[in-house]
Amino acid sequence: MAMVPASAAAISRAGELIRAGQLVAFPTETVYGLGADASNGEAVARIFAAKARPRFNPLIVHVASLEACERLAHVDTRARALARHFWPGPLTLVLPRRAASGLCDLVSAGLDTVAIRVPAHPVAQALLAAAQRPIAAPSANRSGHVSPTLARHVEADLGERVAMILDAGATTLGLESTVVTLTQTGVVMLRPGSITPDDLEAATGEPVTRALDGGDTPLSPGQLASHYAPRARVVLDAAPPEPGAALLAFGPMVPAHDAAMINLSPQGDLIEAAANLFAALRALDATGAATIAVMPIPTQGLGEAINDRLQRAAAARTA
Ligand code: TXA
Ligand code: MG
């Protein structure tokens, strides 16, 4: 049984599991989160696999404090003011990633920004202390299902897909955190949540712009201009690749090839491939190749999200 009361001993074990790259569901003041080490690409890939998410949305990284946040991202004066006002609590700030953040690329879905929040729930804080890692955590439900406010909701939805579910009763807010980003023109709300625009305006003295397309999929990341798209033309299902094209390979059967090549997973493991995807696209793009040829990648399981992302990368140039 994965569900256990959130005792000190259980939280300490959960911290070990996070450090070992496993998934742990835990309560926050908003909803239960499905947590993994945000610096471990394969652990983060397991989140997408467990949720059966057909797309790689960037995830929220949970840290213990503003100081811990500053080690991962650049925090300007305005962001610091918001953090001081609302943290710990249900506000997520989208901030520029530090080059040496140590975060995996998948957690940001290849973006140069990262969404960070400091949760107020004592169990979430205790887990962060035990793990000593930034913890990526979307809501702990299957993709398309409602967010869990009880541990047994997580059990029903994800069951054996998580190593442990820390049970601390009902979450108090029951609604996800508010996601904001700071632009030249002011505070932009990317996802409505527990903190209202009025709360934000009262704290900043600035008007809040809403950048919404509703629900769990707001203006980020697909619609954001900043979403990483390679400069190179991307050609899918290319076997064999055209001469001179950089090759994004998958699996053991790689065709003979004369230009740059990165294999997402020589063993054909979709979790490993997902973990490597964004860094590989960037690295092949950086070679200056005009074309990135992508070998066929299976579409089942995580392969669906991998193919979705590659199709977007391929479409970016033709659109
Ligand atoms: O209350 C919550 O926020 C819960 C609990 C577990 O903390 N977590 C949660 O995480 O809802 P998640 O990963 O499902 O929410 C991520 C949201 C999405 O709307 C996503 O598009 C946005 O944050 N987001 C994440 N990174 C972003 C980025 N770099 N730029 C823009 N939006 C981003
Ligand atoms: Mg969700």
Coordinates of C-alpha atoms and ligand atoms in Angstrom, one line a residue:
M1 CA 0.0 0.0 0.0
A2 CA 1.6 3.2 -1.1
M3 CA -0.6 5.4 1.2
V4 CA 0.9 6.2 4.6
P5 CA 0.2 8.7 7.3
A6 CA 2.7 11.6 7.1
S7 CA 4.7 10.8 10.2
A8 CA 8.2 12.0 10.6
A9 CA 9.5 8.6 9.8
A10 CA 7.4 8.3 6.6
I11 CA 8.5 11.8 5.5
S12 CA 12.1 10.9 6.0
R13 CA 11.6 7.7 3.9
A14 CA 9.8 9.9 1.3
G15 CA 12.8 12.2 1.2
E16 CA 15.1 9.2 0.4
L17 CA 12.7 8.0 -2.3
I18 CA 12.8 11.5 -4.0
R19 CA 16.6 11.4 -3.8
A20 CA 16.5 8.0 -5.5
G21 CA 14.5 9.3 -8.4
Q22 CA 11.2 7.9 -7.3
L23 CA 7.7 9.6 -7.2
V24 CA 6.2 10.7 -4.0
A25 CA 2.7 12.2 -3.7
F26 CA 2.4 14.8 -0.9
P27 CA 0.0 17.3 0.4
T28 CA 0.4 21.0 -0.2
E29 CA -2.0 23.7 1.0
T30 CA -3.6 23.8 -2.5
V31 CA -3.9 20.2 -3.8
Y32 CA -1.8 17.0 -3.5
G33 CA 1.3 17.1 -5.7
L34 CA 3.1 14.3 -7.6
G35 CA 6.7 15.0 -6.6
A36 CA 10.0 14.1 -8.1
D37 CA 13.6 15.5 -7.9
A38 CA 13.5 18.5 -10.2
S39 CA 17.2 18.1 -11.0
N40 CA 16.8 14.5 -12.3
G41 CA 15.4 14.3 -15.8
E42 CA 14.4 10.7 -15.6
A43 CA 12.5 11.3 -12.4
V44 CA 10.7 14.2 -14.0
A45 CA 9.9 12.0 -17.0
R46 CA 8.3 9.5 -14.7
I47 CA 5.8 12.2 -13.6
F48 CA 4.6 12.6 -17.2
A49 CA 4.5 8.8 -17.6
A50 CA 2.5 8.3 -14.4
K51 CA 0.0 11.1 -15.2
A52 CA -0.2 9.8 -18.8
R53 CA 0.2 13.4 -19.9
P54 CA 0.0 13.6 -23.7
R55 CA 2.2 16.8 -23.6
F56 CA 5.2 18.1 -21.8
N57 CA 3.8 21.1 -19.9
P58 CA 6.4 22.8 -17.8
L59 CA 6.0 21.9 -14.1
I60 CA 6.1 23.9 -10.9
V61 CA 9.3 23.5 -8.8
H62 CA 8.8 23.5 -5.1
V63 CA 11.5 24.9 -2.8
A64 CA 11.7 25.6 0.9
S65 CA 12.4 29.3 0.8
L66 CA 13.1 32.4 -1.2
E67 CA 16.8 31.8 -0.7
A68 CA 16.5 28.4 -2.2
C69 CA 14.6 29.9 -5.1
E70 CA 17.3 32.4 -5.7
R71 CA 19.8 29.6 -6.3
L72 CA 17.6 28.3 -9.2
A73 CA 16.3 31.5 -10.8
H74 CA 17.0 35.2 -11.2
V75 CA 14.7 37.1 -8.8
D76 CA 14.4 40.8 -9.5
T77 CA 13.1 43.4 -7.1
R78 CA 9.5 43.1 -8.1
A79 CA 9.5 39.3 -7.9
R80 CA 11.2 39.5 -4.5
A81 CA 8.5 41.8 -3.2
L82 CA 5.8 39.3 -4.4
A83 CA 7.7 36.4 -2.9
R84 CA 8.1 38.2 0.5
H85 CA 4.4 39.0 0.5
F86 CA 2.9 35.6 -0.5
W87 CA 5.5 32.9 0.4
P88 CA 5.1 30.5 1.8
G89 CA 1.8 30.1 0.0
P90 CA -0.2 29.5 -3.2
L91 CA 1.7 31.8 -5.5
T92 CA 3.9 30.5 -8.3
L93 CA 6.4 32.8 -10.0
V94 CA 7.7 32.2 -13.5
L95 CA 11.3 33.4 -13.4
P96 CA 14.4 33.3 -15.7
R97 CA 16.4 30.1 -14.9
R98 CA 19.9 30.4 -13.7
A99 CA 22.4 28.8 -16.1
A100 CA 23.8 26.8 -13.1
S101 CA 20.5 25.9 -11.6
G102 CA 21.1 22.2 -11.8
L103 CA 17.4 21.8 -12.9
C104 CA 16.7 19.3 -15.7
D105 CA 15.5 20.7 -19.0
L106 CA 12.3 18.7 -19.0
V107 CA 11.0 20.4 -15.9
S108 CA 10.8 23.7 -17.9
A109 CA 9.8 21.9 -21.1
G110 CA 12.9 23.4 -22.7
L111 CA 12.0 27.0 -21.7
D112 CA 14.6 29.5 -20.3
T113 CA 12.2 30.1 -17.4
V114 CA 11.1 28.1 -14.5
A115 CA 7.9 28.2 -12.3
I116 CA 8.7 28.2 -8.6
R117 CA 6.8 28.3 -5.4
V118 CA 7.4 27.9 -1.7
P119 CA 4.5 25.8 -0.3
A120 CA 3.1 26.5 3.2
H121 CA 2.0 23.0 4.1
P122 CA 4.1 21.7 6.9
V123 CA 4.3 18.2 5.3
A124 CA 5.5 19.7 2.0
Q125 CA 8.1 21.8 3.9
A126 CA 9.2 18.7 5.9
L127 CA 9.6 16.7 2.7
L128 CA 11.7 19.5 1.1
A129 CA 13.9 19.4 4.2
A130 CA 14.2 15.6 4.0
A131 CA 14.9 15.4 0.3
Q132 CA 17.3 18.4 0.1
R133 CA 16.3 18.7 -3.5
P134 CA 14.0 21.1 -5.4
I135 CA 10.8 19.1 -6.0
A136 CA 8.8 19.2 -9.3
A137 CA 5.1 18.6 -8.6
P138 CA 2.0 18.9 -10.7
S139 CA -1.3 17.9 -9.2
A140 CA -1.3 14.2 -8.4
N141 CA -4.0 13.1 -10.8
R142 CA -4.2 11.3 -14.1
S143 CA -4.2 13.8 -17.0
G144 CA -7.7 15.1 -17.5
H145 CA -9.0 14.1 -14.1
V146 CA -9.8 16.5 -11.3
S147 CA -7.1 17.6 -8.9
P148 CA -6.8 15.5 -5.7
T149 CA -7.6 17.1 -2.3
L150 CA -7.4 13.8 -0.4
A151 CA -4.7 11.1 -0.3
R152 CA -7.3 8.5 -1.4
H153 CA -8.0 10.5 -4.5
V154 CA -4.3 10.1 -5.4
E155 CA -4.5 6.4 -4.5
A156 CA -7.5 5.9 -6.7
D157 CA -6.0 7.7 -9.7
L158 CA -2.3 6.8 -9.5
G159 CA -2.2 3.8 -7.1
E160 CA 0.9 1.7 -7.9
R161 CA 2.4 4.4 -10.1
V162 CA 3.8 6.2 -7.1
A163 CA 6.3 4.9 -4.6
M164 CA 4.6 6.6 -1.7
I165 CA 1.5 8.8 -0.9
L166 CA 1.9 10.9 2.2
D167 CA -1.5 11.2 3.8
A168 CA -2.2 14.3 5.9
G169 CA -5.9 14.6 5.4
A170 CA -7.7 17.2 3.2
T171 CA -5.8 20.1 1.7
T172 CA -7.2 23.4 2.9
L173 CA -7.4 25.5 -0.3
G174 CA -8.4 22.8 -2.8
L175 CA -7.5 25.0 -5.8
E176 CA -4.1 25.2 -7.4
S177 CA -1.7 28.1 -7.0
T178 CA -1.9 31.3 -9.0
V179 CA 0.8 31.4 -11.6
V180 CA 2.2 34.8 -12.5
T181 CA 5.1 36.2 -14.6
L182 CA 6.6 39.7 -14.5
T183 CA 7.0 41.6 -17.8
Q184 CA 8.0 45.1 -18.7
T185 CA 4.4 46.1 -18.5
G186 CA 3.5 44.5 -15.2
V187 CA 2.2 41.4 -13.5
V188 CA 0.7 38.9 -15.9
M189 CA -1.5 36.1 -14.5
L190 CA -0.9 32.9 -16.5
R191 CA -3.2 30.7 -14.4
P192 CA -5.9 31.9 -12.0
G193 CA -5.7 30.2 -8.6
S194 CA -6.0 30.6 -4.8
I195 CA -4.6 34.1 -4.8
T196 CA -6.9 36.6 -6.7
P197 CA -5.9 39.4 -9.0
D198 CA -7.2 41.8 -6.3
D199 CA -4.7 40.2 -3.8
L200 CA -1.9 40.7 -6.3
E201 CA -2.9 44.3 -7.1
A202 CA -3.2 45.1 -3.4
A203 CA 0.3 43.7 -2.8
T204 CA 2.1 45.3 -5.8
G205 CA 0.1 48.5 -6.4
E206 CA 0.2 47.5 -10.1
P207 CA -2.7 46.4 -12.4
V208 CA -2.7 42.7 -13.2
T209 CA -3.1 41.5 -16.8
R210 CA -4.8 38.2 -17.4
A211 CA -3.2 35.9 -20.0
L212 CA -5.7 33.2 -20.0
D213 CA -7.1 30.5 -22.1
G214 CA -8.7 28.8 -19.2
G215 CA -8.3 25.8 -17.0
D216 CA -5.1 23.9 -16.6
T217 CA -3.6 25.0 -19.9
P218 CA -3.2 28.7 -19.8
L219 CA -1.1 30.8 -22.2
S220 CA 1.9 28.8 -21.3
P221 CA 3.8 27.2 -22.8
G222 CA 2.5 26.3 -26.3
Q223 CA 1.2 29.8 -27.0
L224 CA 4.1 31.7 -25.4
A225 CA 6.5 33.1 -27.9
S226 CA 9.4 32.2 -25.6
H227 CA 8.6 28.5 -26.0
Y228 CA 11.7 26.8 -27.3
A229 CA 11.6 26.0 -31.0
P230 CA 14.8 24.9 -32.8
R231 CA 16.2 27.3 -35.4
A232 CA 16.9 24.2 -37.6
R233 CA 14.2 22.6 -39.8
V234 CA 12.9 19.5 -38.0
V235 CA 12.0 16.5 -40.1
L236 CA 10.2 13.6 -38.5
D237 CA 10.4 9.9 -39.2
A238 CA 13.6 10.4 -41.1
A239 CA 15.3 7.1 -41.7
P240 CA 17.8 7.4 -43.3
P241 CA 18.5 11.1 -42.7
E242 CA 19.4 13.4 -45.6
P243 CA 23.2 14.1 -46.0
G244 CA 24.4 16.8 -43.7
A245 CA 21.4 16.7 -41.4
A246 CA 21.9 16.4 -37.7
L247 CA 20.3 13.2 -36.4
L248 CA 18.1 12.8 -33.4
A249 CA 18.3 9.0 -32.9
F250 CA 16.3 6.6 -30.8
G251 CA 17.0 3.0 -30.1
P252 CA 19.8 0.6 -31.0
M253 CA 19.3 0.6 -34.9
V254 CA 20.9 3.9 -35.9
P255 CA 21.6 4.3 -39.6
A256 CA 25.2 5.1 -40.7
H257 CA 25.5 8.9 -40.6
D258 CA 28.1 11.6 -41.3
A259 CA 26.9 14.6 -39.3
A260 CA 26.1 15.3 -35.6
M261 CA 24.1 12.7 -33.9
I262 CA 22.5 12.4 -30.4
N263 CA 20.7 9.2 -29.4
L264 CA 17.8 10.0 -27.0
S265 CA 18.0 6.4 -25.7
P266 CA 20.2 3.7 -27.2
Q267 CA 18.2 1.1 -25.3
G268 CA 14.9 2.5 -26.7
D269 CA 13.7 3.6 -23.2
L270 CA 11.0 6.3 -23.5
I271 CA 11.7 7.6 -20.0
E272 CA 15.3 8.2 -20.8
A273 CA 14.4 9.7 -24.1
A274 CA 12.0 12.2 -22.5
A275 CA 14.6 13.2 -20.0
N276 CA 17.1 13.9 -22.8
L277 CA 14.7 15.4 -25.4
F278 CA 15.0 19.2 -24.8
A279 CA 18.8 19.2 -24.2
A280 CA 19.3 17.1 -27.3
L281 CA 17.3 19.5 -29.5
R282 CA 19.3 22.4 -28.2
A283 CA 22.6 20.7 -28.7
L284 CA 21.8 19.6 -32.2
D285 CA 20.5 23.1 -33.0
A286 CA 23.8 24.5 -31.7
T287 CA 25.8 22.5 -34.2
G288 CA 24.4 24.9 -36.9
A289 CA 22.9 22.1 -38.9
A290 CA 20.1 23.3 -41.3
T291 CA 18.0 20.3 -40.6
I292 CA 17.5 18.0 -37.6
A293 CA 16.3 14.6 -38.8
V294 CA 14.4 12.6 -36.2
M295 CA 14.1 8.8 -36.2
P296 CA 10.7 7.3 -35.6
I297 CA 9.8 7.1 -32.0
P298 CA 7.1 4.8 -30.7
T299 CA 3.8 6.6 -29.9
Q300 CA 2.7 4.6 -26.9
G301 CA 3.1 5.8 -23.2
L302 CA 5.5 8.7 -22.9
G303 CA 6.1 8.4 -26.7
E304 CA 2.9 10.4 -27.2
A305 CA 4.2 13.4 -25.4
I306 CA 7.6 13.1 -27.1
N307 CA 6.0 12.9 -30.5
D308 CA 3.7 15.8 -29.6
R309 CA 6.7 18.0 -28.8
L310 CA 8.6 17.0 -31.9
Q311 CA 5.6 17.6 -34.1
R312 CA 5.4 21.2 -32.6
A313 CA 9.1 21.6 -33.3
A314 CA 8.6 20.5 -36.9
A315 CA 5.5 22.7 -37.4
A316 CA 7.2 25.8 -35.9
R317 CA 9.1 26.3 -39.2
T318 CA 6.3 25.6 -41.6
A319 CA 3.7 27.7 -39.8
Ligands
TXA1 O1 -1.1 24.4 -6.5 C1 -0.2 24.0 -7.3 O2 0.4 24.9 -8.0 C2 0.0 22.5 -7.5 C3 0.6 22.0 -6.2 C4 1.0 20.6 -6.3 O3 1.7 22.8 -5.8 N1 0.9 22.3 -8.6 C5 0.5 22.5 -9.9 O4 1.6 22.2 -10.8 O5 -0.6 22.8 -10.2 P1 1.5 22.1 -12.3 O6 2.8 21.7 -12.7 O7 0.3 21.2 -12.7 O8 1.2 23.6 -12.8 C6 2.0 24.1 -13.7 C7 1.4 25.4 -14.2 C8 0.9 25.2 -15.6 O9 -0.2 26.1 -15.8 C9 2.0 25.6 -16.5 O10 1.7 25.9 -17.8 C10 2.6 26.8 -15.7 O11 2.5 26.4 -14.3 N2 4.1 26.9 -15.9 C11 5.1 26.1 -15.4 N3 6.2 26.5 -15.9 C12 6.0 27.6 -16.6 C13 6.9 28.4 -17.4 N4 8.2 28.3 -17.4 N5 6.3 29.4 -18.1 C14 5.0 29.6 -18.1 N6 4.1 28.9 -17.4 C15 4.6 27.8 -16.7
MG2 MG -3.3 19.7 -12.7

